[in-house]
Short mmCIF file of C-alpha atoms in Angstrom, two decimals:
data_model
loop_
_atom_site.label_atom_id
_atom_site.label_comp_id
_atom_site.label_asym_id
_atom_site.label_seq_id
_atom_site.Cartn_x
_atom_site.Cartn_y
_atom_site.Cartn_z
CA MET A 1 103.28 118.03 86.08
CA ARG A 2 101.26 116.90 83.04
CA PHE A 3 104.46 115.77 81.30
CA ILE A 4 105.59 113.76 84.35
CA PHE A 5 102.14 112.23 84.81
CA LYS A 6 101.99 111.18 81.16
CA ASN A 7 105.40 109.56 81.36
CA ILE A 8 104.57 107.68 84.55
CA LEU A 9 101.48 106.22 82.91
CA THR A 10 103.55 105.27 79.88
CA LEU A 11 106.06 103.46 82.10
CA ILE A 12 103.28 101.57 83.89
CA LEU A 13 101.70 100.48 80.62
CA CYS A 14 105.09 99.37 79.30
CA PHE A 15 105.68 97.36 82.47
CA CYS A 16 102.36 95.58 82.07
CA ALA A 17 103.01 94.78 78.41
CA VAL A 18 106.55 93.49 78.93
CA SER A 19 105.91 91.48 82.09
CA GLY A 20 102.58 89.99 81.02
CA TYR A 21 101.05 91.41 84.21
CA CYS A 22 97.41 92.44 84.08
CA TYR A 23 95.64 94.34 86.82
CA SER A 24 93.37 92.13 88.92
CA ARG A 25 90.48 93.64 90.82
CA TYR A 26 90.65 90.88 93.46
CA ILE A 27 92.06 92.18 96.74
CA PHE A 28 93.06 90.08 99.73
CA SER A 29 90.61 90.47 102.61
CA LEU A 30 91.19 87.82 105.29
CA LYS A 31 92.49 84.33 105.98
CA TRP A 32 92.05 81.56 108.52
CA GLY A 33 93.52 78.18 109.30
CA GLU A 34 96.86 76.55 109.97
CA SER A 35 98.35 73.06 109.80
CA GLY A 36 96.96 70.68 112.41
CA THR A 37 94.13 68.44 113.52
CA GLY A 38 92.25 70.80 115.84
CA THR A 39 89.10 72.77 115.04
CA GLY A 40 89.83 75.39 112.41
CA GLN A 41 93.08 73.68 111.48
CA PHE A 42 93.67 71.78 108.25
CA ASP A 43 95.68 69.00 106.68
CA ASN A 44 95.24 69.56 102.93
CA PRO A 45 92.05 71.68 102.71
CA TYR A 46 90.93 70.50 99.29
CA ARG A 47 87.57 71.88 98.14
CA ILE A 48 85.28 74.60 99.41
CA ILE A 49 81.61 75.57 98.96
CA GLN A 50 79.21 78.13 100.41
CA ASP A 51 75.54 77.72 101.36
CA LYS A 52 72.71 80.24 100.95
CA SER A 53 73.39 81.67 104.42
CA GLY A 54 77.01 82.40 103.56
CA ASN A 55 78.49 79.54 105.59
CA ILE A 56 81.63 77.89 104.25
CA TYR A 57 82.24 74.11 104.08
CA VAL A 58 85.77 72.75 103.57
CA SER A 59 86.75 69.18 102.73
CA ASP A 60 89.72 68.71 105.08
CA ARG A 61 91.16 65.82 103.11
CA GLU A 62 93.92 64.27 105.22
CA ASN A 63 91.96 64.89 108.44
CA HIS A 64 89.09 62.92 106.84
CA ARG A 65 86.42 65.41 107.81
CA ILE A 66 84.25 68.36 106.73
CA GLN A 67 84.56 71.65 108.60
CA LYS A 68 81.93 74.41 108.57
CA PHE A 69 82.67 78.12 109.15
CA ASP A 70 80.86 81.42 108.84
CA SER A 71 81.94 83.86 106.12
CA THR A 72 84.57 85.42 108.41
CA GLY A 73 86.23 82.09 109.19
CA LYS A 74 84.63 81.53 112.59
CA PHE A 75 84.41 77.80 113.27
CA ILE A 76 80.87 76.40 113.53
CA LEU A 77 81.10 72.59 113.49
CA GLU A 78 82.77 69.55 111.95
CA TRP A 79 81.87 65.99 111.11
CA GLY A 80 83.60 62.85 109.93
CA SER A 81 86.65 60.78 110.83
CA PHE A 82 88.72 58.11 109.11
CA GLY A 83 86.78 54.99 108.20
CA SER A 84 84.30 53.37 105.80
CA ASP A 85 81.12 53.46 107.89
CA ASP A 86 78.34 55.90 107.00
CA GLY A 87 79.42 59.41 107.92
CA LYS A 88 83.13 58.54 107.89
CA PHE A 89 85.60 59.35 105.14
CA ASN A 90 88.77 58.18 103.47
CA ARG A 91 90.27 61.30 101.90
CA PRO A 92 87.19 63.36 100.97
CA HIS A 93 87.72 65.38 97.78
CA GLY A 94 84.93 67.25 96.03
CA ILE A 95 82.03 68.83 97.87
CA ALA A 96 78.74 70.20 96.51
CA ILE A 97 75.47 71.64 97.76
CA ASP A 98 71.91 71.50 96.37
CA ASN A 99 69.03 73.97 96.51
CA ASN A 100 67.90 72.62 99.88
CA ASN A 101 71.31 73.05 101.53
CA TYR A 102 72.08 69.34 101.52
CA ILE A 103 75.80 68.61 101.31
CA TYR A 104 77.32 66.01 98.96
CA VAL A 105 80.86 64.75 99.55
CA ALA A 106 83.02 62.77 97.12
CA ASP A 107 84.49 60.17 99.50
CA TYR A 108 87.31 59.31 97.11
CA GLU A 109 89.10 56.29 98.59
CA ASN A 110 85.78 54.78 99.71
CA ASN A 111 84.47 55.04 96.12
CA ARG A 112 81.19 56.69 97.05
CA ILE A 113 79.24 59.93 97.37
CA GLN A 114 77.76 60.67 100.79
CA ASN A 115 74.88 63.05 101.38
CA PHE A 116 74.35 65.03 104.61
CA ASP A 117 72.16 67.77 105.99
CA SER A 118 73.74 71.13 106.85
CA VAL A 119 74.80 69.99 110.33
CA GLY A 120 76.44 66.77 109.18
CA ASN A 121 73.73 64.16 109.71
CA PHE A 122 74.14 61.29 107.22
CA ILE A 123 71.23 60.79 104.79
CA PHE A 124 72.24 58.45 101.95
CA LYS A 125 75.13 57.35 99.74
CA ILE A 126 75.81 56.51 96.09
CA ASN A 127 78.51 54.00 95.18
CA SER A 128 80.75 55.44 92.46
CA SER A 129 84.33 54.43 91.64
CA TYR A 130 87.16 56.97 91.77
CA CYS A 131 84.74 59.83 92.42
CA ASN A 132 86.87 62.89 93.06
CA ASP A 133 84.34 65.64 92.31
CA LEU A 134 80.65 66.24 91.67
CA ALA A 135 78.07 68.90 90.87
CA VAL A 136 74.33 69.05 91.58
CA ALA A 137 71.99 70.58 88.98
CA GLU A 138 68.93 72.73 89.63
CA ASN A 139 66.72 69.73 88.76
CA GLY A 140 68.47 67.56 91.36
CA LYS A 141 70.57 65.47 88.97
CA ILE A 142 73.99 64.58 90.35
CA TYR A 143 77.00 64.73 88.01
CA ILE A 144 79.88 62.62 89.31
CA LEU A 145 83.39 62.79 87.87
CA ASP A 146 85.38 59.55 87.64
CA TYR A 147 89.08 60.46 87.90
CA GLN A 148 90.48 57.07 86.93
CA ASP A 149 88.08 55.97 84.17
CA CYS A 150 87.83 59.52 82.77
CA ASN A 151 84.08 59.77 82.47
CA ILE A 152 81.02 61.53 83.89
CA ASN A 153 78.25 59.52 85.55
CA ILE A 154 74.86 61.19 85.88
CA PHE A 155 72.50 60.07 88.65
CA SER A 156 68.97 61.03 89.59
CA SER A 157 68.35 62.70 92.93
CA ALA A 158 67.36 59.24 94.20
CA GLY A 159 70.78 57.83 93.29
CA ILE A 160 69.76 55.96 90.11
CA LEU A 161 72.34 55.95 87.30
CA LEU A 162 70.87 57.70 84.23
CA SER A 163 73.77 57.98 81.78
CA SER A 164 77.55 58.07 81.38
CA TRP A 165 79.90 59.59 78.84
CA GLY A 166 83.58 60.38 78.35
CA GLU A 167 86.73 58.31 77.83
CA PRO A 168 90.52 58.59 78.24
CA GLY A 169 92.46 60.59 75.67
CA SER A 170 93.35 64.07 74.46
CA GLU A 171 90.76 64.62 71.73
CA ASN A 172 87.59 66.67 72.18
CA GLY A 173 85.36 64.94 74.71
CA GLN A 174 88.21 62.84 76.04
CA PHE A 175 89.99 63.36 79.35
CA TYR A 176 93.27 62.67 81.09
CA LYS A 177 92.89 62.62 84.88
CA PRO A 178 89.87 64.98 85.05
CA GLN A 179 89.97 66.80 88.37
CA ALA A 180 86.80 68.92 88.69
CA ILE A 181 83.32 69.48 87.27
CA ALA A 182 81.01 72.53 87.31
CA LEU A 183 77.64 73.56 85.90
CA ASP A 184 76.51 77.00 84.75
CA ARG A 185 73.00 78.45 84.94
CA PHE A 186 72.27 77.18 81.40
CA SER A 187 73.11 73.59 82.47
CA ASN A 188 76.33 73.55 80.47
CA ILE A 189 79.01 71.29 81.90
CA TYR A 190 82.64 72.29 82.46
CA ILE A 191 85.41 69.75 83.06
CA CYS A 192 88.81 70.60 84.51
CA ASP A 193 90.83 68.23 82.30
CA GLN A 194 93.87 68.31 84.53
CA MET A 195 96.66 66.45 82.78
CA ASN A 196 95.58 67.80 79.38
CA ASN A 197 95.93 71.27 80.98
CA ARG A 198 92.65 72.53 79.62
CA ILE A 199 88.99 73.22 80.36
CA GLN A 200 86.33 71.57 78.23
CA LYS A 201 82.74 72.79 77.93
CA PHE A 202 79.73 70.62 77.00
CA ASP A 203 75.99 71.09 76.76
CA SER A 204 73.66 69.29 79.16
CA THR A 205 73.65 66.15 76.99
CA GLY A 206 77.44 65.91 76.86
CA LYS A 207 77.87 67.41 73.36
CA PHE A 208 81.24 69.12 73.05
CA ILE A 209 81.09 72.93 72.73
CA LEU A 210 84.61 74.29 73.18
CA LYS A 211 87.93 73.97 74.98
CA PHE A 212 90.66 76.35 76.11
CA GLY A 213 94.05 76.13 77.73
CA THR A 214 97.45 74.56 77.08
CA LYS A 215 100.39 73.79 79.36
CA GLY A 216 102.43 76.86 80.27
CA VAL A 217 102.79 79.92 82.47
CA GLY A 218 101.26 82.56 80.21
CA ASN A 219 97.79 84.06 80.44
CA GLY A 220 95.23 81.39 79.61
CA GLN A 221 97.73 78.57 80.09
CA PHE A 222 97.74 76.07 82.96
CA ASP A 223 99.99 73.83 84.99
CA THR A 224 97.82 71.00 86.39
CA PRO A 225 94.56 72.93 86.96
CA TYR A 226 92.64 71.62 89.98
CA ASP A 227 89.22 73.27 90.01
CA VAL A 228 86.76 75.12 87.78
CA VAL A 229 83.90 77.28 89.11
CA ILE A 230 81.25 79.32 87.25
CA ASP A 231 79.84 82.47 88.88
CA SER A 232 76.35 83.95 88.55
CA LEU A 233 77.45 86.08 85.57
CA ASN A 234 78.82 83.01 83.76
CA TYR A 235 82.47 83.90 84.24
CA ILE A 236 84.77 80.91 84.50
CA PHE A 237 87.36 80.69 87.29
CA VAL A 238 90.17 78.13 87.16
CA VAL A 239 92.43 77.14 90.06
CA ASP A 240 95.82 76.93 88.35
CA TYR A 241 97.58 74.73 90.91
CA GLY A 242 101.09 74.51 89.48
CA ASN A 243 101.22 78.23 88.67
CA ASN A 244 99.85 79.17 92.12
CA ARG A 245 97.17 81.50 90.79
CA ILE A 246 93.50 81.92 89.94
CA GLN A 247 92.56 82.76 86.35
CA LYS A 248 89.28 84.26 85.16
CA PHE A 249 87.72 83.78 81.70
CA ASP A 250 84.53 84.73 79.90
CA SER A 251 82.01 82.05 78.91
CA SER A 252 83.88 81.50 75.61
CA GLY A 253 87.20 80.87 77.33
CA ASN A 254 88.77 84.26 76.64
CA PHE A 255 91.25 85.27 79.34
CA ILE A 256 90.21 88.24 81.51
CA THR A 257 92.44 88.47 84.57
CA LYS A 258 94.45 86.53 87.15
CA PHE A 259 95.72 86.88 90.71
CA GLY A 260 98.12 85.04 92.97
CA LEU A 261 101.83 84.28 93.28
CA LYS A 262 103.71 81.45 94.97
CA GLY A 263 104.38 82.04 98.67
CA ASN A 264 102.79 82.11 102.10
CA GLY A 265 102.06 85.83 102.39
CA ASN A 266 98.62 87.41 102.14
CA GLY A 267 97.26 86.87 98.63
CA GLN A 268 99.90 84.28 97.81
CA PHE A 269 99.34 80.55 97.29
CA ASN A 270 101.15 77.27 97.66
CA GLY A 271 99.23 74.64 95.74
CA PRO A 272 95.66 76.04 95.64
CA THR A 273 93.09 73.29 95.00
CA GLY A 274 89.59 74.80 95.19
CA LEU A 275 87.49 77.95 95.33
CA CYS A 276 83.95 79.20 95.75
CA ILE A 277 82.30 82.54 95.00
CA ASP A 278 79.68 84.31 97.12
CA LYS A 279 76.76 86.46 95.98
CA ASP A 280 78.90 89.62 96.17
CA GLY A 281 81.61 88.17 93.95
CA CYS A 282 84.06 87.57 96.78
CA ILE A 283 86.29 84.55 96.25
CA TYR A 284 87.32 82.00 98.89
CA VAL A 285 90.36 79.88 97.97
CA ALA A 286 91.50 76.59 99.52
CA ASP A 287 95.24 77.27 99.79
CA CYS A 288 96.08 73.62 100.26
CA ILE A 289 99.78 73.35 101.13
CA ASN A 290 99.60 76.55 103.22
CA SER A 291 96.76 74.87 105.20
CA ARG A 292 94.45 77.87 105.10
CA ILE A 293 91.49 79.56 103.45
CA GLN A 294 91.91 83.01 101.89
CA LYS A 295 89.13 85.46 100.98
CA PHE A 296 89.40 88.11 98.26
CA TYR A 297 87.15 91.08 97.59
CA ASN A 298 86.14 91.85 94.01
CA ASN A 299 86.04 95.57 93.27
CA ASP A 300 83.59 94.93 90.44
CA TYR A 301 80.99 93.89 93.05
CA LEU A 302 81.29 96.73 95.56
CA ASN A 303 78.47 96.08 97.98
CA VAL A 304 77.53 99.16 99.97
CA ALA A 305 74.85 98.17 102.47
CA GLU A 306 71.59 100.01 101.97
CA ASN A 307 71.63 101.47 105.48
CA ASN A 308 75.07 102.96 104.82
CA ILE A 309 74.41 104.61 101.44
CA GLN A 310 73.34 107.91 103.01
CA GLN A 311 75.75 107.71 105.91
CA ILE A 312 78.92 107.01 103.88
CA SER A 313 79.45 109.67 101.23
CA ASN A 314 82.84 108.77 99.81
CA LEU A 315 86.53 108.11 100.19
CA LYS A 316 88.68 111.01 98.98
CA LEU A 317 92.41 111.19 98.27
CA SER A 318 94.34 114.40 97.73
CA PRO A 319 96.47 115.40 96.01
CA ASN A 320 96.27 112.84 93.25
CA PRO A 321 98.81 112.26 91.73
CA PHE A 322 101.00 112.82 94.81
CA PHE A 323 104.66 113.18 95.69
CA SER A 324 105.23 110.90 98.71
CA THR A 325 102.51 112.54 100.91
CA ILE A 326 98.76 112.05 100.49
CA ASN A 327 95.69 112.80 102.62
CA ILE A 328 92.89 110.27 103.11
CA LYS A 329 89.46 111.65 103.97
CA ILE A 330 86.38 109.57 104.85
CA THR A 331 83.01 111.14 105.65
CA ASN A 332 81.11 109.69 108.65
CA PRO A 333 83.47 106.76 109.30
CA LEU A 334 82.34 103.68 111.21
CA LYS A 335 84.07 102.56 114.39
CA ASN A 336 86.67 99.81 113.94
CA SER A 337 86.62 100.18 110.17
CA ILE A 338 89.93 99.75 108.36
CA ILE A 339 91.86 101.46 105.60
CA LYS A 340 94.35 99.33 103.68
CA ILE A 341 96.82 100.35 100.99
CA TYR A 342 97.92 97.92 98.26
CA ASN A 343 100.52 98.15 95.52
CA LEU A 344 99.93 97.26 91.88
CA LEU A 345 100.56 93.56 92.55
CA GLY A 346 97.91 93.45 95.27
CA LYS A 347 100.37 93.34 98.20
CA GLU A 348 99.21 95.15 101.34
CA ILE A 349 101.78 97.78 102.36
CA GLN A 350 100.02 99.80 105.09
CA SER A 351 96.80 99.72 107.13
CA TYR A 352 94.99 102.01 109.59
CA VAL A 353 92.16 101.28 112.04
CA ILE A 354 89.53 103.95 112.73
CA SER A 355 88.83 103.47 116.44
CA GLU A 356 86.34 106.34 116.95
CA SER A 357 82.75 106.47 115.73
CA SER A 358 81.82 110.06 116.64
CA LEU A 359 83.93 111.66 113.95
CA LYS A 360 82.14 113.44 111.15
CA ASP A 361 85.23 113.23 108.98
CA TYR A 362 88.30 111.06 109.26
CA ASN A 363 91.54 112.56 107.95
CA GLN A 364 94.84 110.73 107.78
CA THR A 365 97.98 112.07 106.16
CA ILE A 366 100.45 109.37 105.18
CA GLN A 367 103.82 109.19 103.49
CA LEU A 368 105.03 106.60 101.02
CA LEU A 369 108.68 107.59 101.09
CA ASN A 370 110.25 104.22 100.44
CA TYR A 371 107.94 102.99 97.71
CA PRO A 372 108.44 103.25 93.93
CA SER A 373 106.38 105.34 91.53
CA GLY A 374 103.19 103.71 90.34
CA ILE A 375 99.53 103.01 91.05
CA TYR A 376 98.38 102.35 94.63
CA TYR A 377 94.97 101.19 95.81
CA PHE A 378 93.32 102.67 98.91
CA VAL A 379 90.57 100.39 100.22
CA TYR A 380 88.17 101.29 103.02
CA PHE A 381 86.60 98.20 104.70
CA PHE A 382 83.43 98.90 106.69
CA ASP A 383 80.51 96.75 107.84
CA ASN A 384 81.21 93.93 105.31
CA SER A 385 81.45 96.49 102.49
CA ILE A 386 84.28 98.34 100.76
CA LEU A 387 85.07 101.62 99.01
CA THR A 388 88.09 101.88 96.74
CA GLN A 389 90.14 104.69 95.16
CA THR A 390 93.39 104.63 93.23
CA ALA A 391 96.21 107.14 93.42
CA ILE A 392 99.45 107.59 91.48
CA LEU A 393 102.72 108.15 93.32
CA LEU A 394 105.28 110.25 91.44
CA LYS A 395 108.95 110.35 92.33
#
């Protein structure tokens, strides 16, 4: 057994090295949306943000509107229609939110930024040419990205232009069709320099710090990146549009992990254009051409609710490693909780719903007869939290 186990691990490591695959801890959780003009439907969902209450806002570009959902994808409200009057849009692109939950929308074809409250009431606007994205700093300053002129315009919270910098080109501090802008908690500025296939980082005054990325399909390379987002731990996430994946980097631009493949299945993308990250590290992706939003859990941020810590003891798998048959045991399961099994690539292969709540222990014996040897992930979803274990199938 030890000899077989050692050889299986060797084969898995060889596979990862040869294929360039790296294990991602981001697991598909849910999705919502389809092509159309009705509520909860999309025509090019472009960018996505989340407010302090966990609500999701999506710029539904070709429907010329903003849609608001809860964190599970339940529709709440919408506002906007095609036009140039206040509160109307012509292909809204970027979307941002400030500390007071006011929403800012880059109304691209109307060459302006519009500001709204959280239910869509118009407040004010800032005229700005070719504005395709923006970010709002802690101090209220508004950073607006000019896609055509390749510069960044910085406004006060009252809409007064304070400074501008940037120019077309491929040198440090120059841009070619910049697509997105983000700020970290140290007020550093990140630009998704799309047609240069790179990310550039600057300090708060616009002084160049570093860059990373080249055109390609390898780790750390891009094919027309569309969005850049910084999480609370200062990790950098890049929406790699042409490669249909999300890549994660540290604050110095060193590659960490990636997830996503081209397709329309769960966890797959067709032209992703935006993402946001919640307080638990879960990622919401605007899967543009598939006309949907997808949510992914991050196993590095397992959030077990305080009132469940004593009730839920653990998720156990035995035997492990296993030969086709394995037993799943959960102590004090919750009603309507779900167990899902994923392969090494993050594809869901089986799922089970626990329909009873009076059980002290839940036991389920399953067989993976038609699946290859390798690592499998067993994920227990309960009350907006998850528990995860891995097991190795030997053949």
